[in-house]
Coordinates of C-alpha atoms in Angstrom, one line a residue:
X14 CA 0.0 0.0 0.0
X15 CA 2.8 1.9 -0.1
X16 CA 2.7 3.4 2.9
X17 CA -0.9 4.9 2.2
X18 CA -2.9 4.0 5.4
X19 CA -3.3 6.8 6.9
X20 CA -4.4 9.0 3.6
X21 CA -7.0 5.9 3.3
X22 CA -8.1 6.7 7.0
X23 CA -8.6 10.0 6.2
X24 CA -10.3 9.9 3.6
X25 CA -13.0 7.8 4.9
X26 CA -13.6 9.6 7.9
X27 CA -13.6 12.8 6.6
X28 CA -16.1 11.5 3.3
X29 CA -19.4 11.8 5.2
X30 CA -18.8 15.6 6.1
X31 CA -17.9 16.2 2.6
X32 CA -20.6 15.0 0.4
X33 CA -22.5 16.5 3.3
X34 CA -21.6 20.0 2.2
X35 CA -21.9 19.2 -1.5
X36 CA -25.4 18.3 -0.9
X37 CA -26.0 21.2 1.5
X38 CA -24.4 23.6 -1.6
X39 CA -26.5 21.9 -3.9
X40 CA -29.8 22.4 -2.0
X41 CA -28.7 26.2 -1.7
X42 CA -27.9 26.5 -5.3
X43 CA -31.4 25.1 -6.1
X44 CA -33.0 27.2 -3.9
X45 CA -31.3 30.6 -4.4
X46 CA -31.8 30.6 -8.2
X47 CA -35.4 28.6 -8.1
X48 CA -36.1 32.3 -6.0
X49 CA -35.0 34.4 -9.1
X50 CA -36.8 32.7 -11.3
X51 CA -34.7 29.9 -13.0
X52 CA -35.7 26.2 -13.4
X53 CA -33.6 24.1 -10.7
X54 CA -33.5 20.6 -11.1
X55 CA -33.7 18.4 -8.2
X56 CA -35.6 21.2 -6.5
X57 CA -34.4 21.9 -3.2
X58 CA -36.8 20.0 -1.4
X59 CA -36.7 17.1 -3.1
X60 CA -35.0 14.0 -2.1
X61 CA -31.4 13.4 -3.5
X62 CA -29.4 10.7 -4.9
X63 CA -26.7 12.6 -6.4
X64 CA -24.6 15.7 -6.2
X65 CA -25.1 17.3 -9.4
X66 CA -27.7 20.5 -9.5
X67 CA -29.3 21.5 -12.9
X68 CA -29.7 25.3 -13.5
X69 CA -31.9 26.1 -16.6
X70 CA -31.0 29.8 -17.0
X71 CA -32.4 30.2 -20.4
X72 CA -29.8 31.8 -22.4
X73 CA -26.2 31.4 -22.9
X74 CA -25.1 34.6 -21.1
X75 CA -25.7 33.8 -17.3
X76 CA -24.7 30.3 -18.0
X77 CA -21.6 31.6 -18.9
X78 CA -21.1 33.8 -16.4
X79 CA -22.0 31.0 -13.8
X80 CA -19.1 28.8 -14.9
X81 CA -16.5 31.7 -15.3
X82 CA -17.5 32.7 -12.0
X83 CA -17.6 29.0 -10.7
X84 CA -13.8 29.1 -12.1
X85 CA -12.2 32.4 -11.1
X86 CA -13.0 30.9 -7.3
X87 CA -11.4 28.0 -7.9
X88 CA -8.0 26.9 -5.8
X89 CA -6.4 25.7 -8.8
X90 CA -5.9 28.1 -11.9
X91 CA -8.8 30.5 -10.8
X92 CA -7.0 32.7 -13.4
X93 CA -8.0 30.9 -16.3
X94 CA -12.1 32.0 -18.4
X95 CA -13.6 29.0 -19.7
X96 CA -14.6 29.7 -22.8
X97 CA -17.2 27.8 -25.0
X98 CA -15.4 24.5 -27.4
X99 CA -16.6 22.0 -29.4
X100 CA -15.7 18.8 -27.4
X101 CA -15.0 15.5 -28.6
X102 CA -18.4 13.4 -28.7
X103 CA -20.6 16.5 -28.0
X104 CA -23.0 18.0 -30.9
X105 CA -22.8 21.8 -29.2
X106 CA -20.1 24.0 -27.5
X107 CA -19.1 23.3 -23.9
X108 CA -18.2 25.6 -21.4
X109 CA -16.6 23.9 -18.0
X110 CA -15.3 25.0 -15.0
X111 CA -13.3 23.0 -12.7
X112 CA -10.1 24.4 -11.1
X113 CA -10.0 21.3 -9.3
X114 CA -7.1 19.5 -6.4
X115 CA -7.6 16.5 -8.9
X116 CA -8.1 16.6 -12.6
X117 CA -11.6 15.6 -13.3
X118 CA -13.1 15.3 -9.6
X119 CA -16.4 15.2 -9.1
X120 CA -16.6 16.2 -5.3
X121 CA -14.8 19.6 -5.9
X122 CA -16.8 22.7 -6.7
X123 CA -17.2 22.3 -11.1
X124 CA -19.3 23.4 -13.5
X125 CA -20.3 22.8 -17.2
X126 CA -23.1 23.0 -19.7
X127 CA -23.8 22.7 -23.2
X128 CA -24.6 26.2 -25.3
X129 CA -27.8 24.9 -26.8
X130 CA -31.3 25.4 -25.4
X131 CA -32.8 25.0 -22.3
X132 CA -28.8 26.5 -21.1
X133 CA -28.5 24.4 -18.8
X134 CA -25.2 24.2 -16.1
X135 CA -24.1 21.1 -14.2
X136 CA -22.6 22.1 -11.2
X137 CA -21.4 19.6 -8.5
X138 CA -19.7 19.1 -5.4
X139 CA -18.1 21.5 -3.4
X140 CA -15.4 20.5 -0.8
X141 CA -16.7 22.9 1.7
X142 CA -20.1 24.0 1.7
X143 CA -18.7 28.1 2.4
X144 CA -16.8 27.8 -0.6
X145 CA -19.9 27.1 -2.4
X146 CA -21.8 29.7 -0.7
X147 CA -19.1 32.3 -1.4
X148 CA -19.1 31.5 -5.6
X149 CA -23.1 31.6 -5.2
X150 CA -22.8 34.8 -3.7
X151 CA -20.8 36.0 -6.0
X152 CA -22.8 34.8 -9.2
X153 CA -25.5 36.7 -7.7
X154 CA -23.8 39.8 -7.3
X155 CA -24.4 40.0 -11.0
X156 CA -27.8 38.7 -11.6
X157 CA -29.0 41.5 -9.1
X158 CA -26.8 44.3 -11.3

């Protein structure tokens, strides 16, 4: 195991309060833009089996401002603006967001959706469920402007 024992420890004791505040971030992020008048799926008082909240904004503008915001408070390369791409096996444009600890987790704070009708953004996880609040708040700074 190479000497890995304890990082296995770790991470299962410390799993539980993590997808915790995914799903607590999730909920929030359901709620807060179910309350400005875009379509959140699960809705916040639904049952969950996953981490992953839909937001249906409508057009491609705030989606992409959700996932550029979603990136610039990233950890990892908050720097970087996701911009739209065609992706290998996808019909439309992507835009993702994921300055991620590791490339391609799914319990860290990400983003992405599709520029095509409804607009819709994937956003999952969240290590910490302030660091979720704090990207929400800011997204929202803009949707009030």
């Amino acid at each position: 195991m190479f000497n890995q024992h304890r990082l296995i420890f770790q991470g299962l004791f410390m799993a539980p309060s993590v997808v915790c505040d995914a799903v607590k971030g999730a909920v929030l992020a359901s709620k807060i833009f179910e309350e400005i008048g875009f379509n959140s799926e699960p809705k916040y008082y639904e049952k969950r089996t996953d981490i992953i909240q839909n937001i249906t904004f409508g057009s491609a503008e705030p989606l992409e401002h959700f996932c550029r915001t979603i990136q610039a408070l990233s950890p990892i390369n908050g720097y970087v603006t996701p911009i739209p791409e065609y992706v290998p096996g996808y019909e439309d444009q992507i835009i993702m967001a994921g300055g991620t600890f590791i490339e391609g987790s799914t319990i860290e704070l990400s983003a992405d959706g599709p520029l095509r009708e409804p607009y819709t953004a994937y956003m999952q996880g969240g290590l910490n469920y302030a660091h979720v609040k704090i990207a929400l708040g800011k997204i929202l700074d803009k949707a009030v402007q």
